[in-house]
Coordinates of C-alpha atoms and ligand atoms in Angstrom, one line a residue:
X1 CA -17.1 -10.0 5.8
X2 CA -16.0 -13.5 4.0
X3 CA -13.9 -14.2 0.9
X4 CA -15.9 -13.0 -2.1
X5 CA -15.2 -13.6 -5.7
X6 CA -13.9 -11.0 -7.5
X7 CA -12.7 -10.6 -10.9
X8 CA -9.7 -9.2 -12.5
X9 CA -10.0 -6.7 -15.2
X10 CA -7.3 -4.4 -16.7
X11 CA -4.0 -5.1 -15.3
X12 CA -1.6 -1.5 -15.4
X13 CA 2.4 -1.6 -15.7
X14 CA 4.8 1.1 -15.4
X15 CA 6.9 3.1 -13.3
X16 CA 6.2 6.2 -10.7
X17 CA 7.6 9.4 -10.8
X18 CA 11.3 9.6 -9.0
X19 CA 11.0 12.1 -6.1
X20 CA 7.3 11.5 -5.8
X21 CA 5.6 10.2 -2.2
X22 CA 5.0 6.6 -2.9
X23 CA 1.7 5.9 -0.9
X24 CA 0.5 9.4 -2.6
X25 CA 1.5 8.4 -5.8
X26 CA 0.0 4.9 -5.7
X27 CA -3.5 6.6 -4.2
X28 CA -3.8 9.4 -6.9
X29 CA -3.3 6.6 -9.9
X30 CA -6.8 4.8 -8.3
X31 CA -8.0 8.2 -7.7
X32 CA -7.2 9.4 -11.8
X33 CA -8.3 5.6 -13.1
X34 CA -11.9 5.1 -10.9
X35 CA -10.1 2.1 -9.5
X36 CA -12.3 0.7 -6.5
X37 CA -10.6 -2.2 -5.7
X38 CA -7.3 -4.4 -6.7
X39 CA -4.2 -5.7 -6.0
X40 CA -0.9 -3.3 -6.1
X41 CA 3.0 -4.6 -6.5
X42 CA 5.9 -3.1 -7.0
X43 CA 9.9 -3.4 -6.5
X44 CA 12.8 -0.6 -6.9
X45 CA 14.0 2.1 -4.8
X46 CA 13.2 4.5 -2.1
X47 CA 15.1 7.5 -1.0
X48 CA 13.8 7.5 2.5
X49 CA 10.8 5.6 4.4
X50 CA 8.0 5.9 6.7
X51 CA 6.8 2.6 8.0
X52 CA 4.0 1.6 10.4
X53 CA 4.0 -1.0 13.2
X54 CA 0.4 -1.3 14.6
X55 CA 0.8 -1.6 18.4
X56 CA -2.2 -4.0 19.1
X57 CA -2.8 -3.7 23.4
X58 CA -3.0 0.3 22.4
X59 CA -4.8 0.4 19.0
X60 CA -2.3 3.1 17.5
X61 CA 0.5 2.7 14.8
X62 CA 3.8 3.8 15.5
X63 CA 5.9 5.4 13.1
X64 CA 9.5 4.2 12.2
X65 CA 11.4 6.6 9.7
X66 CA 14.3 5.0 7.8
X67 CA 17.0 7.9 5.8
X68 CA 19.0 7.0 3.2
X69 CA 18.6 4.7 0.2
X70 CA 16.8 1.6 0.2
X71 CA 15.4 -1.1 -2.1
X72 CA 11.8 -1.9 -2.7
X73 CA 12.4 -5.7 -2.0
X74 CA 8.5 -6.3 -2.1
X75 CA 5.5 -4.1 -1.9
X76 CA 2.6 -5.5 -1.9
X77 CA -0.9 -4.1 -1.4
X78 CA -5.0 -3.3 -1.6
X79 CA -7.6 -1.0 -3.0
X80 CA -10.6 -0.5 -1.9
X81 CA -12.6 2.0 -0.4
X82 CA -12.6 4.4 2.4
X83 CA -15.6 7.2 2.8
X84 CA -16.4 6.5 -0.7
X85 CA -12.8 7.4 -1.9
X86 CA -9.7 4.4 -3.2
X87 CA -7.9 3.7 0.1
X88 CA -4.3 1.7 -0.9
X89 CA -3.5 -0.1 2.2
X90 CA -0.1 -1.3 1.5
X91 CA 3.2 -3.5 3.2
X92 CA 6.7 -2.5 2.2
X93 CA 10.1 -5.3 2.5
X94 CA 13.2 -2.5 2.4
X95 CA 16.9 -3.8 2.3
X96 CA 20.0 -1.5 2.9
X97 CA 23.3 -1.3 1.6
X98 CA 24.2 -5.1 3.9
X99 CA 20.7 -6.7 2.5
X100 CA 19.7 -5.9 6.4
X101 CA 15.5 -6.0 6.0
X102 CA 13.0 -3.8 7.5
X103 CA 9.2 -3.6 6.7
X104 CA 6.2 -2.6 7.9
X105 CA 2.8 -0.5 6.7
X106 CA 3.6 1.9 4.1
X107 CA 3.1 5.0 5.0
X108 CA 3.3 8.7 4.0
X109 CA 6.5 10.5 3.8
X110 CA 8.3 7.4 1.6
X111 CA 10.1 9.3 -1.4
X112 CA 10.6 7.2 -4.6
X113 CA 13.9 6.7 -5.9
X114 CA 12.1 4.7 -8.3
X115 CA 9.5 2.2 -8.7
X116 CA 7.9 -0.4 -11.2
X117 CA 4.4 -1.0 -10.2
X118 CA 2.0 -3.5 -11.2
X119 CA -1.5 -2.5 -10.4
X120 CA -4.7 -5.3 -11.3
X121 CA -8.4 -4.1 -10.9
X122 CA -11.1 -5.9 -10.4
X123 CA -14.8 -6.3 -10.5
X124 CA -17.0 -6.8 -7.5
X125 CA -18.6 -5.9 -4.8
X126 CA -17.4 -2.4 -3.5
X127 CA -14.9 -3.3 0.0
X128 CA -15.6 -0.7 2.1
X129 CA -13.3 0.1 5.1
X130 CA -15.3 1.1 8.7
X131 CA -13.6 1.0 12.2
X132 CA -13.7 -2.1 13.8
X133 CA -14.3 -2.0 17.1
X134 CA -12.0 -5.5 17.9
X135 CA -8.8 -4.3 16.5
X136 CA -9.1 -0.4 16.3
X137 CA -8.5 -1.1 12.3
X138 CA -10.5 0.7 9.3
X139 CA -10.9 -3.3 8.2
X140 CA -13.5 -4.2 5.5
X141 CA -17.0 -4.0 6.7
Ligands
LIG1 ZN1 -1.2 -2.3 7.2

């Protein structure tokens, strides 16, 4: 699929529950406000992290868990949808204690410290994620 245009309707602010499972926490908002597809950011804290690298020659992601507190430099993400159902695909900048940077695919198991979020919807057509054969990816169809 192309670019498409799309158009932004309500734009949502706040903050996510401390303790909560970020990429759970972003999913269950689309899931409680019908959101099918938009654009997700957010800055703050995590307690931990789970981050993804996507190994490209074998078509898996591998999984690289960070302990101890970090800030949210950037996270910046998608909605759309997945077997019918909002699928937040997401990327996460972290920074330790030294401003030492690591990122990669959010992923589950990333406990908010805490976390002001900007979610925008928009109006379109529906994105919907199949596996592409190419890349190994659920990329839009
Ligand atoms: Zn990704």
């Amino acid at each position: 699929m192309g670019l498409v245009e799309i158009k932004k309707q309500k734009t949502y602010m706040g903050r996510l529950p401390h303790g909560g499972d970020l990429l759970e926490a972003l999913t269950q908002f689309c899931v409680d406000h019908g959101l099918k597809c938009g654009r997700i950011e957010a800055i703050g804290a995590v307690q931990n992290a789970c981050i993804g690298y996507y190994d490209q020659a074998g078509q898996k992601y591998q999984f690289n868990t960070l302990e101890g507190g970090l800030e949210i430099l950037k996270l910046s993400g998608n909605i759309s949808l997945k077997d019918g159902n909002p699928m937040v695909h997401a990327h996460i900048t972290l920074a330790d204690s030294r401003g030492r940077c690591f990122g990669g695919h959010l992923a589950p198991g990333t406990r908010i410290f805490a976390c002001e979020c900007i979610i925008e919807e928009f109006a379109g057509p529906d994105f919907n994620r199949g596996d592409d054969a190419q890349t190994g990816l659920p990329l839009w169809e």
